[in-house]
Amino acid sequence: MSEAKLRAELALSLELHSKEGLIGYNGHVSARLPGSDRVLISPYGGGLKVGPTDMVTLELSGRVVALGPAKLAPPSESPIHMAIYRLRDDVMAIAHTHPPLSTFFGIADTPIVPVHVSGAVFGAPIPVLDDPDLIKTHAQGERLARTLGPHRAVLIRGHGAVTVGESVQAVFLASLYLEENARHQLFASLLGKPRSYTADETSRVRKATWGQDGARLSAKIWTYHLAKWGLGAVTADGQHTMARAGPAAAAGDSAPGRRRRPPKARRR
């Protein structure tokens, strides 16, 4: 994948996470630059106006290589990303989110377990870092990375979550599915004791939905949500093409970080 396309996907990922209520004024996404020891990460303070050129380039040490035209700095919690990339060669993208329902489980000291098809992607119960502090140092980042281990997601008690994957699209799916499984588990607990999948059920459902590497499912979920919010798609050369229709487009949303102006009133 070209750097231009990766930047465009990160900008779209940030907006999709926001529209789905997983990232607000805090939270960030990142991706490895293929064939290098560098990472692209969404900047601090950009809000919904972050575009492809605003992504910050970092070395795995955390050293800033390049800022975007707006000179927005990397997020203070970039050690989350750098530590995981250093520990996990298989991880190509990361999101730090603040999913409300999933976060409740960490606060209540109740494990998130597979109770729904969406939970089978994660397999075992979601690990929890038992420290709600912001992760701003190498040591804190390494502790989180060790807690994550080989898993696809980790909760930070009373704070948020981190999801990882083989691509930007796979990370968005993981963020979405983590919250979806948490929603089913929480609502089921209002009716009785949630019945979690057995190891065999988890394995079979994961194989049926995730397949070999999850690429097909990730692309399906990604494409659906781009259409849902009227965000179009990204071409191979990194160009962002807009969808012709969609609820978000009708409401005035357009490209990542941009808003359509309201139509001018006709003169009578």
PDB file of C-alpha atoms in Angstrom, residues 10-252:
ATOM      1  CA  LEU A  10      -6.067   6.647   8.668  1.00  0.00           C
ATOM      2  CA  ALA A  11      -8.041   9.871   8.214  1.00  0.00           C
ATOM      3  CA  LEU A  12     -11.134   7.859   7.312  1.00  0.00           C
ATOM      4  CA  SER A  13     -10.551   5.467  10.218  1.00  0.00           C
ATOM      5  CA  LEU A  14     -10.398   8.358  12.667  1.00  0.00           C
ATOM      6  CA  GLU A  15     -13.677   9.715  11.324  1.00  0.00           C
ATOM      7  CA  LEU A  16     -15.379   6.306  11.326  1.00  0.00           C
ATOM      8  CA  HIS A  17     -14.284   5.658  14.920  1.00  0.00           C
ATOM      9  CA  SER A  18     -15.690   9.065  15.853  1.00  0.00           C
ATOM     10  CA  LYS A  19     -19.008   8.571  14.074  1.00  0.00           C
ATOM     11  CA  GLU A  20     -19.447   5.184  15.767  1.00  0.00           C
ATOM     12  CA  GLY A  21     -18.879   6.760  19.196  1.00  0.00           C
ATOM     13  CA  LEU A  22     -15.545   5.035  19.833  1.00  0.00           C
ATOM     14  CA  ILE A  23     -13.253   8.072  19.628  1.00  0.00           C
ATOM     15  CA  GLY A  24     -14.248  11.587  20.686  1.00  0.00           C
ATOM     16  CA  TYR A  25     -12.024  14.587  21.290  1.00  0.00           C
ATOM     17  CA  ASN A  26      -9.469  12.096  22.622  1.00  0.00           C
ATOM     18  CA  GLY A  27      -8.195   8.968  20.916  1.00  0.00           C
ATOM     19  CA  HIS A  28      -5.870   8.224  18.019  1.00  0.00           C
ATOM     20  CA  VAL A  29      -5.061   5.783  15.233  1.00  0.00           C
ATOM     21  CA  SER A  30      -1.772   4.748  13.661  1.00  0.00           C
ATOM     22  CA  ALA A  31      -0.230   2.456  11.060  1.00  0.00           C
ATOM     23  CA  ARG A  32       3.220   1.179  10.159  1.00  0.00           C
ATOM     24  CA  LEU A  33       4.791   2.482   6.996  1.00  0.00           C
ATOM     25  CA  PRO A  34       5.459  -0.772   5.103  1.00  0.00           C
ATOM     26  CA  GLY A  35       9.112  -1.665   4.681  1.00  0.00           C
ATOM     27  CA  SER A  36      10.352   0.814   7.270  1.00  0.00           C
ATOM     28  CA  ASP A  37      10.728   1.350  11.008  1.00  0.00           C
ATOM     29  CA  ARG A  38       8.427   4.360  10.886  1.00  0.00           C
ATOM     30  CA  VAL A  39       4.804   4.927  11.850  1.00  0.00           C
ATOM     31  CA  LEU A  40       2.056   7.338  10.804  1.00  0.00           C
ATOM     32  CA  ILE A  41      -0.127   8.533  13.688  1.00  0.00           C
ATOM     33  CA  SER A  42      -3.038  10.956  13.954  1.00  0.00           C
ATOM     34  CA  PRO A  43      -2.010  14.202  15.679  1.00  0.00           C
ATOM     35  CA  TYR A  44      -2.987  15.771  18.969  1.00  0.00           C
ATOM     36  CA  GLY A  45      -5.713  18.392  18.899  1.00  0.00           C
ATOM     37  CA  GLY A  46      -6.829  17.930  15.316  1.00  0.00           C
ATOM     38  CA  GLY A  47     -10.336  16.833  16.213  1.00  0.00           C
ATOM     39  CA  LEU A  48     -12.614  16.072  13.282  1.00  0.00           C
ATOM     40  CA  LYS A  49     -10.559  18.250  10.946  1.00  0.00           C
ATOM     41  CA  VAL A  50      -7.661  15.800  10.657  1.00  0.00           C
ATOM     42  CA  GLY A  51      -6.846  14.988   7.046  1.00  0.00           C
ATOM     43  CA  PRO A  52      -4.314  12.695   5.334  1.00  0.00           C
ATOM     44  CA  THR A  53      -1.520  15.281   5.313  1.00  0.00           C
ATOM     45  CA  ASP A  54      -1.906  15.950   9.057  1.00  0.00           C
ATOM     46  CA  MET A  55      -0.566  12.530  10.059  1.00  0.00           C
ATOM     47  CA  VAL A  56       2.688  12.670  12.024  1.00  0.00           C
ATOM     48  CA  THR A  57       5.603  10.432  11.045  1.00  0.00           C
ATOM     49  CA  LEU A  58       7.433   8.842  13.987  1.00  0.00           C
ATOM     50  CA  GLU A  59      10.279   6.416  14.428  1.00  0.00           C
ATOM     51  CA  LEU A  60       9.600   3.389  16.630  1.00  0.00           C
ATOM     52  CA  SER A  61      11.602   5.160  19.332  1.00  0.00           C
ATOM     53  CA  GLY A  62       8.959   7.884  19.334  1.00  0.00           C
ATOM     54  CA  ARG A  63      11.194  10.484  17.693  1.00  0.00           C
ATOM     55  CA  VAL A  64       9.302  12.825  15.392  1.00  0.00           C
ATOM     56  CA  VAL A  65      10.437  12.536  11.778  1.00  0.00           C
ATOM     57  CA  ALA A  66       7.926  14.860  10.142  1.00  0.00           C
ATOM     58  CA  LEU A  67       4.851  16.916  10.986  1.00  0.00           C
ATOM     59  CA  GLY A  68       2.037  17.850   8.627  1.00  0.00           C
ATOM     60  CA  PRO A  69       1.526  21.341   7.150  1.00  0.00           C
ATOM     61  CA  ALA A  70      -0.478  22.419  10.217  1.00  0.00           C
ATOM     62  CA  LYS A  71       2.458  21.396  12.466  1.00  0.00           C
ATOM     63  CA  LEU A  72       0.216  19.385  14.786  1.00  0.00           C
ATOM     64  CA  ALA A  73       2.220  17.383  17.340  1.00  0.00           C
ATOM     65  CA  PRO A  74       1.811  13.649  17.973  1.00  0.00           C
ATOM     66  CA  PRO A  75      -0.560  12.597  20.779  1.00  0.00           C
ATOM     67  CA  SER A  76       0.911  12.469  24.272  1.00  0.00           C
ATOM     68  CA  GLU A  77      -0.005   8.780  24.470  1.00  0.00           C
ATOM     69  CA  SER A  78       1.963   7.797  21.369  1.00  0.00           C
ATOM     70  CA  PRO A  79       4.057   5.446  23.603  1.00  0.00           C
ATOM     71  CA  ILE A  80       1.014   3.114  23.457  1.00  0.00           C
ATOM     72  CA  HIS A  81       1.565   2.626  19.757  1.00  0.00           C
ATOM     73  CA  MET A  82       5.359   2.571  19.705  1.00  0.00           C
ATOM     74  CA  ALA A  83       5.642  -0.059  22.443  1.00  0.00           C
ATOM     75  CA  ILE A  84       3.176  -2.391  20.731  1.00  0.00           C
ATOM     76  CA  TYR A  85       4.881  -2.038  17.346  1.00  0.00           C
ATOM     77  CA  ARG A  86       8.238  -2.820  18.933  1.00  0.00           C
ATOM     78  CA  LEU A  87       6.861  -5.925  20.653  1.00  0.00           C
ATOM     79  CA  ARG A  88       4.517  -7.219  17.926  1.00  0.00           C
ATOM     80  CA  ASP A  89       5.896  -7.569  14.396  1.00  0.00           C
ATOM     81  CA  ASP A  90       2.491  -8.812  13.233  1.00  0.00           C
ATOM     82  CA  VAL A  91       0.700  -5.589  14.183  1.00  0.00           C
ATOM     83  CA  MET A  92       0.394  -3.139  11.293  1.00  0.00           C
ATOM     84  CA  ALA A  93      -2.165  -0.717  12.745  1.00  0.00           C
ATOM     85  CA  ILE A  94      -3.454   0.383  16.161  1.00  0.00           C
ATOM     86  CA  ALA A  95      -6.330   2.415  17.617  1.00  0.00           C
ATOM     87  CA  HIS A  96      -6.639   3.865  21.106  1.00  0.00           C
ATOM     88  CA  THR A  97     -10.347   4.310  21.739  1.00  0.00           C
ATOM     89  CA  HIS A  98     -12.734   5.239  24.540  1.00  0.00           C
ATOM     90  CA  PRO A  99     -15.656   2.854  23.984  1.00  0.00           C
ATOM     91  CA  PRO A 100     -18.276   3.524  26.700  1.00  0.00           C
ATOM     92  CA  LEU A 101     -19.739   0.034  27.124  1.00  0.00           C
ATOM     93  CA  SER A 102     -16.438  -1.856  26.954  1.00  0.00           C
ATOM     94  CA  THR A 103     -14.937   0.557  29.482  1.00  0.00           C
ATOM     95  CA  PHE A 104     -17.738  -0.235  31.954  1.00  0.00           C
ATOM     96  CA  PHE A 105     -16.496  -3.830  32.135  1.00  0.00           C
ATOM     97  CA  GLY A 106     -13.010  -2.761  33.180  1.00  0.00           C
ATOM     98  CA  ILE A 107     -14.485  -0.468  35.827  1.00  0.00           C
ATOM     99  CA  ALA A 108     -16.705  -3.265  37.159  1.00  0.00           C
ATOM    100  CA  ASP A 109     -13.846  -5.787  37.105  1.00  0.00           C
ATOM    101  CA  THR A 110     -15.982  -8.020  34.879  1.00  0.00           C
ATOM    102  CA  PRO A 111     -14.209  -9.798  32.007  1.00  0.00           C
ATOM    103  CA  ILE A 112     -15.437  -9.281  28.452  1.00  0.00           C
ATOM    104  CA  VAL A 113     -15.898 -12.798  27.065  1.00  0.00           C
ATOM    105  CA  PRO A 114     -17.187 -14.062  23.699  1.00  0.00           C
ATOM    106  CA  VAL A 115     -20.990 -14.075  23.942  1.00  0.00           C
ATOM    107  CA  HIS A 116     -21.737 -13.058  20.357  1.00  0.00           C
ATOM    108  CA  VAL A 117     -20.382 -13.649  16.859  1.00  0.00           C
ATOM    109  CA  SER A 118     -18.434 -10.388  17.152  1.00  0.00           C
ATOM    110  CA  GLY A 119     -16.658 -11.649  20.265  1.00  0.00           C
ATOM    111  CA  ALA A 120     -15.333 -14.785  18.579  1.00  0.00           C
ATOM    112  CA  VAL A 121     -12.753 -12.658  16.748  1.00  0.00           C
ATOM    113  CA  PHE A 122     -11.007 -12.050  20.086  1.00  0.00           C
ATOM    114  CA  GLY A 123     -11.110 -15.595  21.397  1.00  0.00           C
ATOM    115  CA  ALA A 124     -10.072 -15.449  25.053  1.00  0.00           C
ATOM    116  CA  PRO A 125     -11.373 -12.874  27.570  1.00  0.00           C
ATOM    117  CA  ILE A 126     -10.062  -9.359  26.887  1.00  0.00           C
ATOM    118  CA  PRO A 127      -7.026  -8.596  29.104  1.00  0.00           C
ATOM    119  CA  VAL A 128      -7.154  -5.504  31.325  1.00  0.00           C
ATOM    120  CA  LEU A 129      -4.345  -3.137  32.292  1.00  0.00           C
ATOM    121  CA  ASP A 130      -5.087  -2.387  35.945  1.00  0.00           C
ATOM    122  CA  ASP A 131      -3.958   1.248  35.829  1.00  0.00           C
ATOM    123  CA  PRO A 132      -6.177   4.078  34.508  1.00  0.00           C
ATOM    124  CA  ASP A 133      -3.325   6.567  34.099  1.00  0.00           C
ATOM    125  CA  LEU A 134      -2.513   8.189  30.762  1.00  0.00           C
ATOM    126  CA  ILE A 135       0.257   6.270  29.023  1.00  0.00           C
ATOM    127  CA  LYS A 136       2.936   8.853  28.288  1.00  0.00           C
ATOM    128  CA  THR A 137       6.223   7.054  28.957  1.00  0.00           C
ATOM    129  CA  HIS A 138       8.117   4.167  27.372  1.00  0.00           C
ATOM    130  CA  ALA A 139       7.777   2.155  30.597  1.00  0.00           C
ATOM    131  CA  GLN A 140       3.999   2.621  30.681  1.00  0.00           C
ATOM    132  CA  GLY A 141       3.734   1.729  27.006  1.00  0.00           C
ATOM    133  CA  GLU A 142       5.770  -1.437  27.482  1.00  0.00           C
ATOM    134  CA  ARG A 143       3.587  -2.480  30.417  1.00  0.00           C
ATOM    135  CA  LEU A 144       0.489  -2.074  28.257  1.00  0.00           C
ATOM    136  CA  ALA A 145       2.098  -3.998  25.384  1.00  0.00           C
ATOM    137  CA  ARG A 146       2.947  -6.870  27.725  1.00  0.00           C
ATOM    138  CA  THR A 147      -0.630  -6.893  29.052  1.00  0.00           C
ATOM    139  CA  LEU A 148      -1.957  -7.019  25.492  1.00  0.00           C
ATOM    140  CA  GLY A 149       0.345  -9.949  24.742  1.00  0.00           C
ATOM    141  CA  PRO A 150      -0.761 -11.878  21.636  1.00  0.00           C
ATOM    142  CA  HIS A 151      -4.343 -10.602  21.828  1.00  0.00           C
ATOM    143  CA  ARG A 152      -6.250  -8.276  19.494  1.00  0.00           C
ATOM    144  CA  ALA A 153      -7.530  -5.906  22.193  1.00  0.00           C
ATOM    145  CA  VAL A 154      -6.771  -4.739  25.711  1.00  0.00           C
ATOM    146  CA  LEU A 155      -8.788  -2.615  28.144  1.00  0.00           C
ATOM    147  CA  ILE A 156      -7.282   0.131  30.276  1.00  0.00           C
ATOM    148  CA  ARG A 157      -9.304   0.144  33.499  1.00  0.00           C
ATOM    149  CA  GLY A 158     -11.460   3.241  33.841  1.00  0.00           C
ATOM    150  CA  HIS A 159      -9.863   4.770  30.765  1.00  0.00           C
ATOM    151  CA  GLY A 160     -10.444   3.070  27.408  1.00  0.00           C
ATOM    152  CA  ALA A 161      -9.194   0.375  25.082  1.00  0.00           C
ATOM    153  CA  VAL A 162      -6.536  -0.419  22.495  1.00  0.00           C
ATOM    154  CA  THR A 163      -7.186  -2.558  19.431  1.00  0.00           C
ATOM    155  CA  VAL A 164      -4.588  -3.882  17.002  1.00  0.00           C
ATOM    156  CA  GLY A 165      -4.640  -5.589  13.629  1.00  0.00           C
ATOM    157  CA  GLU A 166      -3.067  -6.478  10.329  1.00  0.00           C
ATOM    158  CA  SER A 167      -4.405  -3.342   8.632  1.00  0.00           C
ATOM    159  CA  VAL A 168      -6.229  -0.078   9.283  1.00  0.00           C
ATOM    160  CA  GLN A 169      -9.442  -1.797   8.226  1.00  0.00           C
ATOM    161  CA  ALA A 170      -8.865  -4.754  10.561  1.00  0.00           C
ATOM    162  CA  VAL A 171      -8.347  -2.384  13.493  1.00  0.00           C
ATOM    163  CA  PHE A 172     -11.615  -0.576  12.804  1.00  0.00           C
ATOM    164  CA  LEU A 173     -13.372  -3.946  12.769  1.00  0.00           C
ATOM    165  CA  ALA A 174     -11.733  -4.890  16.086  1.00  0.00           C
ATOM    166  CA  SER A 175     -12.801  -1.607  17.699  1.00  0.00           C
ATOM    167  CA  LEU A 176     -16.349  -2.037  16.432  1.00  0.00           C
ATOM    168  CA  TYR A 177     -16.600  -5.718  17.402  1.00  0.00           C
ATOM    169  CA  LEU A 178     -15.175  -5.139  20.887  1.00  0.00           C
ATOM    170  CA  GLU A 179     -17.970  -2.687  21.656  1.00  0.00           C
ATOM    171  CA  GLU A 180     -20.610  -4.824  19.918  1.00  0.00           C
ATOM    172  CA  ASN A 181     -19.750  -7.891  22.002  1.00  0.00           C
ATOM    173  CA  ALA A 182     -19.700  -5.746  25.157  1.00  0.00           C
ATOM    174  CA  ARG A 183     -23.164  -4.424  24.276  1.00  0.00           C
ATOM    175  CA  HIS A 184     -24.586  -7.918  23.905  1.00  0.00           C
ATOM    176  CA  GLN A 185     -22.925  -9.093  27.116  1.00  0.00           C
ATOM    177  CA  LEU A 186     -24.168  -6.084  29.083  1.00  0.00           C
ATOM    178  CA  PHE A 187     -27.763  -6.321  27.868  1.00  0.00           C
ATOM    179  CA  ALA A 188     -27.841 -10.092  28.370  1.00  0.00           C
ATOM    180  CA  SER A 189     -26.732  -9.584  31.978  1.00  0.00           C
ATOM    181  CA  LEU A 190     -29.950  -7.625  32.587  1.00  0.00           C
ATOM    182  CA  LEU A 191     -31.908 -10.786  31.814  1.00  0.00           C
ATOM    183  CA  GLY A 192     -29.708 -13.322  33.560  1.00  0.00           C
ATOM    184  CA  LYS A 193     -26.204 -14.724  33.463  1.00  0.00           C
ATOM    185  CA  PRO A 194     -24.700 -14.291  29.967  1.00  0.00           C
ATOM    186  CA  ARG A 195     -23.745 -17.587  28.387  1.00  0.00           C
ATOM    187  CA  SER A 196     -20.278 -17.309  26.877  1.00  0.00           C
ATOM    188  CA  TYR A 197     -19.074 -19.308  23.899  1.00  0.00           C
ATOM    189  CA  THR A 198     -17.162 -22.485  24.643  1.00  0.00           C
ATOM    190  CA  ALA A 199     -13.632 -22.784  23.275  1.00  0.00           C
ATOM    191  CA  ASP A 200     -14.931 -25.024  20.495  1.00  0.00           C
ATOM    192  CA  GLU A 201     -17.755 -22.624  19.607  1.00  0.00           C
ATOM    193  CA  THR A 202     -15.353 -19.689  19.580  1.00  0.00           C
ATOM    194  CA  SER A 203     -12.977 -21.541  17.274  1.00  0.00           C
ATOM    195  CA  ARG A 204     -15.705 -22.587  14.841  1.00  0.00           C
ATOM    196  CA  VAL A 205     -17.408 -19.189  14.714  1.00  0.00           C
ATOM    197  CA  ARG A 206     -14.084 -17.399  14.319  1.00  0.00           C
ATOM    198  CA  LYS A 207     -13.124 -19.679  11.433  1.00  0.00           C
ATOM    199  CA  ALA A 208     -16.492 -19.186   9.757  1.00  0.00           C
ATOM    200  CA  THR A 209     -16.438 -15.379  10.035  1.00  0.00           C
ATOM    201  CA  TRP A 210     -12.766 -14.376  10.190  1.00  0.00           C
ATOM    202  CA  GLY A 211     -11.398 -16.913   7.722  1.00  0.00           C
ATOM    203  CA  GLN A 212      -7.641 -17.117   7.189  1.00  0.00           C
ATOM    204  CA  ASP A 213      -6.600 -13.538   7.920  1.00  0.00           C
ATOM    205  CA  GLY A 214      -9.799 -11.511   8.293  1.00  0.00           C
ATOM    206  CA  ALA A 215      -9.058  -9.380   5.227  1.00  0.00           C
ATOM    207  CA  ARG A 216     -12.348 -10.136   3.500  1.00  0.00           C
ATOM    208  CA  LEU A 217     -14.460  -9.496   6.606  1.00  0.00           C
ATOM    209  CA  SER A 218     -12.508  -6.327   7.446  1.00  0.00           C
ATOM    210  CA  ALA A 219     -13.028  -4.978   3.926  1.00  0.00           C
ATOM    211  CA  LYS A 220     -16.753  -5.788   4.100  1.00  0.00           C
ATOM    212  CA  ILE A 221     -17.215  -3.963   7.416  1.00  0.00           C
ATOM    213  CA  TRP A 222     -15.059  -1.042   6.243  1.00  0.00           C
ATOM    214  CA  THR A 223     -16.954  -0.630   2.956  1.00  0.00           C
ATOM    215  CA  TYR A 224     -20.332  -0.870   4.687  1.00  0.00           C
ATOM    216  CA  HIS A 225     -19.515   1.868   7.186  1.00  0.00           C
ATOM    217  CA  LEU A 226     -18.017   4.165   4.553  1.00  0.00           C
ATOM    218  CA  ALA A 227     -21.313   3.867   2.667  1.00  0.00           C
ATOM    219  CA  LYS A 228     -23.340   4.205   5.870  1.00  0.00           C
ATOM    220  CA  TRP A 229     -21.758   7.576   6.588  1.00  0.00           C
ATOM    221  CA  GLY A 230     -21.439   8.690   2.967  1.00  0.00           C
ATOM    222  CA  LEU A 231     -17.644   8.743   3.092  1.00  0.00           C
ATOM    223  CA  GLY A 232     -16.831   7.129  -0.260  1.00  0.00           C
ATOM    224  CA  ALA A 233     -13.616   5.147  -0.674  1.00  0.00           C
ATOM    225  CA  VAL A 234      -9.852   5.411  -1.133  1.00  0.00           C
ATOM    226  CA  THR A 235      -8.273   4.531  -4.482  1.00  0.00           C
ATOM    227  CA  ALA A 236      -4.919   2.756  -4.861  1.00  0.00           C
ATOM    228  CA  ASP A 237      -3.101   6.068  -5.362  1.00  0.00           C
ATOM    229  CA  GLY A 238      -4.544   7.520  -2.169  1.00  0.00           C
ATOM    230  CA  GLN A 239      -7.295   9.617  -3.733  1.00  0.00           C
ATOM    231  CA  HIS A 240     -10.517   9.899  -1.763  1.00  0.00           C
ATOM    232  CA  THR A 241     -13.654   9.378  -3.843  1.00  0.00           C
ATOM    233  CA  MET A 242     -16.985  10.382  -2.415  1.00  0.00           C
ATOM    234  CA  ALA A 243     -20.090   8.230  -2.245  1.00  0.00           C
ATOM    235  CA  ARG A 244     -23.100   9.376  -4.216  1.00  0.00           C
ATOM    236  CA  ALA A 245     -25.474   9.009  -1.302  1.00  0.00           C
ATOM    237  CA  GLY A 246     -25.657   8.096   2.359  1.00  0.00           C
ATOM    238  CA  PRO A 247     -27.206   9.338   5.598  1.00  0.00           C
ATOM    239  CA  ALA A 248     -24.125  11.315   6.542  1.00  0.00           C
ATOM    240  CA  ALA A 249     -23.859  12.889   3.104  1.00  0.00           C
ATOM    241  CA  ALA A 250     -27.476  13.942   3.348  1.00  0.00           C
ATOM    242  CA  ALA A 251     -26.774  15.459   6.757  1.00  0.00           C
ATOM    243  CA  GLY A 252     -23.897  17.500   5.373  1.00  0.00           C
TER     244      GLY A 252
END
